[in-house]
PDB file of C-alpha atoms in Angstrom:
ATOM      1  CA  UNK A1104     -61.110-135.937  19.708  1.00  0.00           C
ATOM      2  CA  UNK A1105     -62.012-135.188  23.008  1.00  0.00           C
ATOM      3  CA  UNK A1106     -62.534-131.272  22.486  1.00  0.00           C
ATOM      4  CA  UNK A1107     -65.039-132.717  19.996  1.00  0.00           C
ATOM      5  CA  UNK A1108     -66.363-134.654  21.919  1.00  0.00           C
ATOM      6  CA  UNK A1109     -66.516-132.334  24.942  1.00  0.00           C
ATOM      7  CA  UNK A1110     -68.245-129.523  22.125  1.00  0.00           C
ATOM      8  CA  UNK A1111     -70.966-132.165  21.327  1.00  0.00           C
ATOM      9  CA  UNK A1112     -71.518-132.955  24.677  1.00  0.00           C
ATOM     10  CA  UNK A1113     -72.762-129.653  25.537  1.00  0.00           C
ATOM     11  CA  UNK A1114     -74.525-129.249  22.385  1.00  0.00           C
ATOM     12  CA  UNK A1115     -76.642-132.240  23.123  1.00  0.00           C
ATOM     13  CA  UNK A1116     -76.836-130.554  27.177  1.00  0.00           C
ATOM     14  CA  UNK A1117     -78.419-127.521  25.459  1.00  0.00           C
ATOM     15  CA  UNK A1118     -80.435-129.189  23.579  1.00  0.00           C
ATOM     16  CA  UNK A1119     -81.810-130.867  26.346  1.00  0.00           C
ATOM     17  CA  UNK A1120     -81.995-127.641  28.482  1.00  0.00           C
ATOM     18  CA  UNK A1121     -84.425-126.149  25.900  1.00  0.00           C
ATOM     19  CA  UNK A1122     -86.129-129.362  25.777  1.00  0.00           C
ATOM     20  CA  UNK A1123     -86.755-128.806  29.540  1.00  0.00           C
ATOM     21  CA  UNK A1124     -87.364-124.582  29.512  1.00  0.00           C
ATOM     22  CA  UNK A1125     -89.937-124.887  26.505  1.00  0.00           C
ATOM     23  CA  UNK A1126     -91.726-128.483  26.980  1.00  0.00           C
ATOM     24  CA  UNK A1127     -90.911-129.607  30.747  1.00  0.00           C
ATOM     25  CA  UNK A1128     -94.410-129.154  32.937  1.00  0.00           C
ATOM     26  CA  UNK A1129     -95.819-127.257  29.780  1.00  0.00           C
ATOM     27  CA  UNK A1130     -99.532-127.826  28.735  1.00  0.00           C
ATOM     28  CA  UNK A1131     -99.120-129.767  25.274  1.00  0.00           C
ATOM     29  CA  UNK A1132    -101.470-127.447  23.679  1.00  0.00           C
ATOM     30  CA  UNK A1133     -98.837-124.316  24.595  1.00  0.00           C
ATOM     31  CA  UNK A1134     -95.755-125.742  23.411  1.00  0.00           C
ATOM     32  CA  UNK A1135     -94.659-124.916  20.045  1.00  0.00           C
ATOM     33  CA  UNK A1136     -93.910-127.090  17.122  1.00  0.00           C
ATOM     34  CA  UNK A1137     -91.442-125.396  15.884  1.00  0.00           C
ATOM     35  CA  UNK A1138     -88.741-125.451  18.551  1.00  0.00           C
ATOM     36  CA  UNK A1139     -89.282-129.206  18.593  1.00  0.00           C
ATOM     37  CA  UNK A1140     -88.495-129.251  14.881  1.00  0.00           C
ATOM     38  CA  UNK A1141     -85.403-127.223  15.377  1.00  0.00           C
ATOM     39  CA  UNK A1142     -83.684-129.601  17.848  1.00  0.00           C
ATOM     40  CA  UNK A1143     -84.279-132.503  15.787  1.00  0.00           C
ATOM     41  CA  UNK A1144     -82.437-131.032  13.001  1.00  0.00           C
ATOM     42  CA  UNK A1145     -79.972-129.752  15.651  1.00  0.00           C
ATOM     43  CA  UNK A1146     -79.545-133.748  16.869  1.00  0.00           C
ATOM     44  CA  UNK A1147     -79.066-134.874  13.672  1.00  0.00           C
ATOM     45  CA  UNK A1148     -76.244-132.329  13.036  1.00  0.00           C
ATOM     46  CA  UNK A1149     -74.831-133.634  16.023  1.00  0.00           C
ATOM     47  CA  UNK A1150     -75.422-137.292  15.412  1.00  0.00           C
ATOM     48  CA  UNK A1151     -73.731-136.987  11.779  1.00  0.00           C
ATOM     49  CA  UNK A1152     -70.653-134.868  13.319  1.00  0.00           C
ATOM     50  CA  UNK A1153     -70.639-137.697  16.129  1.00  0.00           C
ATOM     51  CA  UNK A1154     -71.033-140.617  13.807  1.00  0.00           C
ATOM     52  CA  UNK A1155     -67.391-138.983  11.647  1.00  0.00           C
ATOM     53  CA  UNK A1156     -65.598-139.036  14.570  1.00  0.00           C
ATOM     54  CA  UNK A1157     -66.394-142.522  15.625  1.00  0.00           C
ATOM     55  CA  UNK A1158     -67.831-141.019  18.845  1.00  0.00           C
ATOM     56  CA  UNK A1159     -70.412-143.898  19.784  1.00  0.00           C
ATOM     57  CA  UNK A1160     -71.579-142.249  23.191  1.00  0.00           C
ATOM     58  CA  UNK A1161     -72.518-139.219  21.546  1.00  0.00           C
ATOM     59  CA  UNK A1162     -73.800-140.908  18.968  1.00  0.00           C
ATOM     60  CA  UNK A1163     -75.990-143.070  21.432  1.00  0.00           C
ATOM     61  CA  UNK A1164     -76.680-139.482  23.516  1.00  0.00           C
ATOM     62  CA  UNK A1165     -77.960-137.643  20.450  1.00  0.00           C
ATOM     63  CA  UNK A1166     -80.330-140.598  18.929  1.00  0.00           C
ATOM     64  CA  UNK A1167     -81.892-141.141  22.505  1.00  0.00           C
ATOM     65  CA  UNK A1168     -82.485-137.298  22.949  1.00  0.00           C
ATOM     66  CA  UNK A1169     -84.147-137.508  18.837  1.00  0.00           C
ATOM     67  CA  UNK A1170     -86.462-140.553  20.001  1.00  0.00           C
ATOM     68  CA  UNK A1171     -87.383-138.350  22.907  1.00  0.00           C
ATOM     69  CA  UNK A1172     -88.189-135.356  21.239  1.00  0.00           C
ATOM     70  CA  UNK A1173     -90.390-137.725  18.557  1.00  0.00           C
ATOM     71  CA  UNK A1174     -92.502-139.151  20.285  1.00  0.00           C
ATOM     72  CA  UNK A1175     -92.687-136.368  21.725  1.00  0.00           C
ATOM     73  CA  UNK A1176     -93.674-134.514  18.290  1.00  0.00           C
ATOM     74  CA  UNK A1177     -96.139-137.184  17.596  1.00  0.00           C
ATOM     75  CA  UNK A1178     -97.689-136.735  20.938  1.00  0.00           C
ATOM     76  CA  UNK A1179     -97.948-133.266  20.731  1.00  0.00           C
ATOM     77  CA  UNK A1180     -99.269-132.988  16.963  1.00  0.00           C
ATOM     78  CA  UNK A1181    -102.341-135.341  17.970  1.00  0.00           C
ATOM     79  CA  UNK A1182    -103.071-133.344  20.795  1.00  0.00           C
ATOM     80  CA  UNK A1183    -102.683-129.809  18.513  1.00  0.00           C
ATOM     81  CA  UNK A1184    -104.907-131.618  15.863  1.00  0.00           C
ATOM     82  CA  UNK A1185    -107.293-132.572  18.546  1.00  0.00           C
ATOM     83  CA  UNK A1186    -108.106-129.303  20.010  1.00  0.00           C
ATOM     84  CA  UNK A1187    -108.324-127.430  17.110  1.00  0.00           C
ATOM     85  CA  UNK A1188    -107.847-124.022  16.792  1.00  0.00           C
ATOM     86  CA  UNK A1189    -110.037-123.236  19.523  1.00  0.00           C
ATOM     87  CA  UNK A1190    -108.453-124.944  22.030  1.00  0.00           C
ATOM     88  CA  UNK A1191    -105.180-123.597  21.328  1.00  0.00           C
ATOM     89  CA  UNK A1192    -106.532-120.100  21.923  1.00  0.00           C
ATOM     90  CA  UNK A1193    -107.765-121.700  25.300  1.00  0.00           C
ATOM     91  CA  UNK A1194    -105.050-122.835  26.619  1.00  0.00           C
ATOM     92  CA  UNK A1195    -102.674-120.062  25.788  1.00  0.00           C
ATOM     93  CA  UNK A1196    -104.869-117.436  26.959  1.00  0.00           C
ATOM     94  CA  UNK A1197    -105.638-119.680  30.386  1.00  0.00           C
ATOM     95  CA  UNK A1198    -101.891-119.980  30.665  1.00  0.00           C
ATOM     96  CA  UNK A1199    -101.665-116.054  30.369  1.00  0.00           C
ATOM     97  CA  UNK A1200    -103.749-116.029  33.021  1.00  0.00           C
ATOM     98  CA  UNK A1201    -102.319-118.445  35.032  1.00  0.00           C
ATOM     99  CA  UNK A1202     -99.141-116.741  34.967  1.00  0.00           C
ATOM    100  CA  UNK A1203    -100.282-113.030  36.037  1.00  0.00           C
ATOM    101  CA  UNK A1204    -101.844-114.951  38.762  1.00  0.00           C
ATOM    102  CA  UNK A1205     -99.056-116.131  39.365  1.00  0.00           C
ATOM    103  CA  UNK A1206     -97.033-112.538  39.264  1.00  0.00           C
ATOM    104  CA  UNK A1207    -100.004-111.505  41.732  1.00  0.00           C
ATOM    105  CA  UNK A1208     -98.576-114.863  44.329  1.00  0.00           C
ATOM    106  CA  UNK A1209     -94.849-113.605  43.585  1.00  0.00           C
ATOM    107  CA  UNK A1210     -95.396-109.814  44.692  1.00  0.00           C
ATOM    108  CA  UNK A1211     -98.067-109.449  47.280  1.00  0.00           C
ATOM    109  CA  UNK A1212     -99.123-113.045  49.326  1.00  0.00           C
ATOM    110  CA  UNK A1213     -97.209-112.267  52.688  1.00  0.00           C
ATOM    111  CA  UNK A1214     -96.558-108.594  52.111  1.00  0.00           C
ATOM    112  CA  UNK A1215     -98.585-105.985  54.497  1.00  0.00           C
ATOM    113  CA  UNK A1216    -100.869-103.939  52.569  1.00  0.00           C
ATOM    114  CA  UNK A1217     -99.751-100.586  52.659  1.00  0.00           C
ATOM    115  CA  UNK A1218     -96.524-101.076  50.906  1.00  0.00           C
ATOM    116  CA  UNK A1219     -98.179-102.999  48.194  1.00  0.00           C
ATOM    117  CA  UNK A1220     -97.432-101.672  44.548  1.00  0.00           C
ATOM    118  CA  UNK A1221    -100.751-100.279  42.905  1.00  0.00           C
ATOM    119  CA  UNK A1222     -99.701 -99.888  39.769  1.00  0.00           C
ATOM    120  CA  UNK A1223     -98.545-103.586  39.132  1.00  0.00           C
ATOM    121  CA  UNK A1224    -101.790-104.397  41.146  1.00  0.00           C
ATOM    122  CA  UNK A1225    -103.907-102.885  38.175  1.00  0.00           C
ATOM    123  CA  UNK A1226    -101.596-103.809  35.371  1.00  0.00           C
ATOM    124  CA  UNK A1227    -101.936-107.291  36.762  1.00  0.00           C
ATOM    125  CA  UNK A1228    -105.952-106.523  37.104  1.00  0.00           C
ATOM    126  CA  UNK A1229    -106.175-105.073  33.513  1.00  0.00           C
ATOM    127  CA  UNK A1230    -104.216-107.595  31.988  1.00  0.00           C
ATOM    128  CA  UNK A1231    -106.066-110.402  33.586  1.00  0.00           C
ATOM    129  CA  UNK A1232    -109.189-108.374  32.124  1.00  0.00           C
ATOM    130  CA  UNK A1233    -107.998-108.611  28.644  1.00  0.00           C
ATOM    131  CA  UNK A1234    -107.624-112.446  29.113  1.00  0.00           C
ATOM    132  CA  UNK A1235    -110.431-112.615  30.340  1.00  0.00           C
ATOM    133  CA  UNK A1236    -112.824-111.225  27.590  1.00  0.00           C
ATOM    134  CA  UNK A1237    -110.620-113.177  25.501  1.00  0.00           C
ATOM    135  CA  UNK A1238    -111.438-116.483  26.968  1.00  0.00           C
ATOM    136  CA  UNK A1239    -115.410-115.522  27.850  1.00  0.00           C
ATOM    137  CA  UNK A1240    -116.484-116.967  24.078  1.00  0.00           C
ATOM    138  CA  UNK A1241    -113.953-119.578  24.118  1.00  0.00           C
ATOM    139  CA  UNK A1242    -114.602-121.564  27.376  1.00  0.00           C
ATOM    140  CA  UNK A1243    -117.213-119.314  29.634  1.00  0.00           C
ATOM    141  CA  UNK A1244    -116.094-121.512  32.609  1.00  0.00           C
ATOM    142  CA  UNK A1245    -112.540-120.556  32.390  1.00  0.00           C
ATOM    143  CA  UNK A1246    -113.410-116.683  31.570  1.00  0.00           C
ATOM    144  CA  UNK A1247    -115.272-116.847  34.692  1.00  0.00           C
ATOM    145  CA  UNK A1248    -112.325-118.225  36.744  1.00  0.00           C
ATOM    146  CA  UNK A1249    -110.268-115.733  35.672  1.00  0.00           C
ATOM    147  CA  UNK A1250    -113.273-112.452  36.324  1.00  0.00           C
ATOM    148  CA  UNK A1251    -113.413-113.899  39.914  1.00  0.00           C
ATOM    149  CA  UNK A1252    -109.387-113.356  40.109  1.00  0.00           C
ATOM    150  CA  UNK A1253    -110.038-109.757  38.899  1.00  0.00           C
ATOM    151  CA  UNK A1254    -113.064-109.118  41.381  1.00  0.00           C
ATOM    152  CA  UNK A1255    -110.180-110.002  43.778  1.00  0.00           C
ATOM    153  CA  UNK A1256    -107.860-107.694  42.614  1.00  0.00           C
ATOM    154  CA  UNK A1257    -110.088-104.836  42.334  1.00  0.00           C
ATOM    155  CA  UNK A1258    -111.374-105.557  46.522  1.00  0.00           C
ATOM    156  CA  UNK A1259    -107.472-105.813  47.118  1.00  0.00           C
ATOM    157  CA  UNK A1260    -106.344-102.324  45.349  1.00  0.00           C
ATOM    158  CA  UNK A1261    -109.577-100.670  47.674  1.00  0.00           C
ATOM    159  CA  UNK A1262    -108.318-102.705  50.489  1.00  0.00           C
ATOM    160  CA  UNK A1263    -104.824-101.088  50.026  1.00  0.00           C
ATOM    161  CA  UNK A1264    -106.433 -97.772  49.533  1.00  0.00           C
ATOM    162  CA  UNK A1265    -108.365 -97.781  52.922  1.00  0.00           C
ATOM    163  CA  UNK A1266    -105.059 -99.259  54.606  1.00  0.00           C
ATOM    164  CA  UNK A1267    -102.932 -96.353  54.014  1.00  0.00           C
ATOM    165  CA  UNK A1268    -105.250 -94.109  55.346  1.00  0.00           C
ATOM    166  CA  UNK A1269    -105.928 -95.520  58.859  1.00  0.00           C
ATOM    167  CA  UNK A1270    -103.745 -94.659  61.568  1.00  0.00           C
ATOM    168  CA  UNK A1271    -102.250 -91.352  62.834  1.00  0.00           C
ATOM    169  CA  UNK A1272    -101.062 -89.232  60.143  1.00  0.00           C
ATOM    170  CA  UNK A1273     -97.202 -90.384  60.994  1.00  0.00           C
ATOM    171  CA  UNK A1274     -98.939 -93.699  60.522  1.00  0.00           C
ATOM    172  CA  UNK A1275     -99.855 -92.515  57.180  1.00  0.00           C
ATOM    173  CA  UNK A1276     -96.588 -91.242  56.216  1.00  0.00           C
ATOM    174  CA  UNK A1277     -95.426 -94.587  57.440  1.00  0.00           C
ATOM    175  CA  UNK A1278     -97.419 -96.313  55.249  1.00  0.00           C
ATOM    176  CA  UNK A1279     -97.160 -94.027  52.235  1.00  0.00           C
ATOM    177  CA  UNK A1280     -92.814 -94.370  52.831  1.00  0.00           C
ATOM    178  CA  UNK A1281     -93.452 -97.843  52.419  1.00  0.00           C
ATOM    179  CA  UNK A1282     -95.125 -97.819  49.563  1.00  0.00           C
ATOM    180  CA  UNK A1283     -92.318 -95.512  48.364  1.00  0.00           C
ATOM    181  CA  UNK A1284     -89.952 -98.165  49.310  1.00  0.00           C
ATOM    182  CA  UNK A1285     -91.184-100.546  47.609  1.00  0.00           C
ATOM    183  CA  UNK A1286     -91.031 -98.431  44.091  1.00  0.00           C
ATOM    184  CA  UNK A1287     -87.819 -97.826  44.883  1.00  0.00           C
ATOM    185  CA  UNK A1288     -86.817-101.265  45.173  1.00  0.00           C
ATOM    186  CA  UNK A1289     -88.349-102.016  42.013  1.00  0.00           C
ATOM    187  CA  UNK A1290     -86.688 -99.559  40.045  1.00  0.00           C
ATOM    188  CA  UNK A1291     -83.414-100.993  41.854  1.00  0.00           C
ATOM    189  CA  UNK A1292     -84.099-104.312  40.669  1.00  0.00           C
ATOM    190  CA  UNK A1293     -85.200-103.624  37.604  1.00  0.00           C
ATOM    191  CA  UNK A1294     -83.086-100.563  35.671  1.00  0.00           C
ATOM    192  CA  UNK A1295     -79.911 -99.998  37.873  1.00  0.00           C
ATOM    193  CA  UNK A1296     -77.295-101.816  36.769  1.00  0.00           C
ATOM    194  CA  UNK A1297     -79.162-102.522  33.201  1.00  0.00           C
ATOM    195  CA  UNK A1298     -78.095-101.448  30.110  1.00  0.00           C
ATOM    196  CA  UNK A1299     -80.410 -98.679  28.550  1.00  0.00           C
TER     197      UNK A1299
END
């Protein structure tokens, strides 16, 4: 009984961690149905399996966690219903956005310019591009949010540009090893130690 019980404790936990990863601090509009509908039928699994073992606490745990995720359903299938397909396509492609803006914060606020990474400057730049076309007949204000954001990146890639080049050529080098450096890392953290 109480490796049951210890089983459908951390089924309920991981319900409730997915709970948290896919809805926690998520616009409503973003999150997806779906999942929601998949842990309900994953609580009642556990409520039944609870409920034939006479397990009243996880029986109490699991209906709590289905109210939750209810109302939260409800909540989130008036907002869906609300927007419209429209709006979806807003917010998803403003939270695209948001996050390569993000990726921008992550990888180059406090880092000197010269051993900035180019390449995921204008992979950043192009794919807040995309969004923003994307967005420009959906909501023009948030299309121009984003263009500003890529006006940004584009002075920042020249500013990089013009940064390695000042200085005495060991300067230069300097800068350019740097750069180097910073590739390097990124390959480290990335593939070594990765499975193909």
């Amino acid at each position: 009984m109480v490796r049951v019980s210890a089983e459908l404790g951390e089924r309920l936990s991981a319900c409730a961690q997915q709970y948290s990863l896919h809805f926690a601090g998520q616009v409503r509009l973003t999150r997806d149905p779906h999942i929601l509908t998949s842990l309900l039928v994953e609580l009642e699994e556990i409520e039944q399996l609870a409920r034939s073992y006479d397990d009243a606490d996880q029986v109490r745990a699991a209906r709590e966690q289905a109210a939750l995720l209810r109302r939260e359903q409800t909540q989130l299938e008036a907002a869906l219903q609300e927007a419209g397909p429209r709006g979806r396509a807003t917010a998803h492609l403003a939270q695209r956005a948001s996050l390569m803006m993000h990726r921008y914060s992550r990888h180059f606020a406090g880092q000197g310019r010269a051993g900035r990474d180019l390449g995921l400057l204008a992979e950043i730049g192009a794919q807040l591009q995309a969004s923003q076309r994307a967005l420009q007949p959906l909501h023009p204000g948030q299309a121009h949010w984003v263009a500003e954001f890529v006006a940004m990146c584009t002075r920042e890639q020249q500013a990089i540009l013009a940064a390695r080049q000042q200085g005495s050529l060991a300067q230069q080098a300097a800068s350019h090893a740097t750069a180097a450096n910073t590739l390097m890392q990124t390959y480290v953290d990335c593939c070594v130690e990765r499975r193909r």
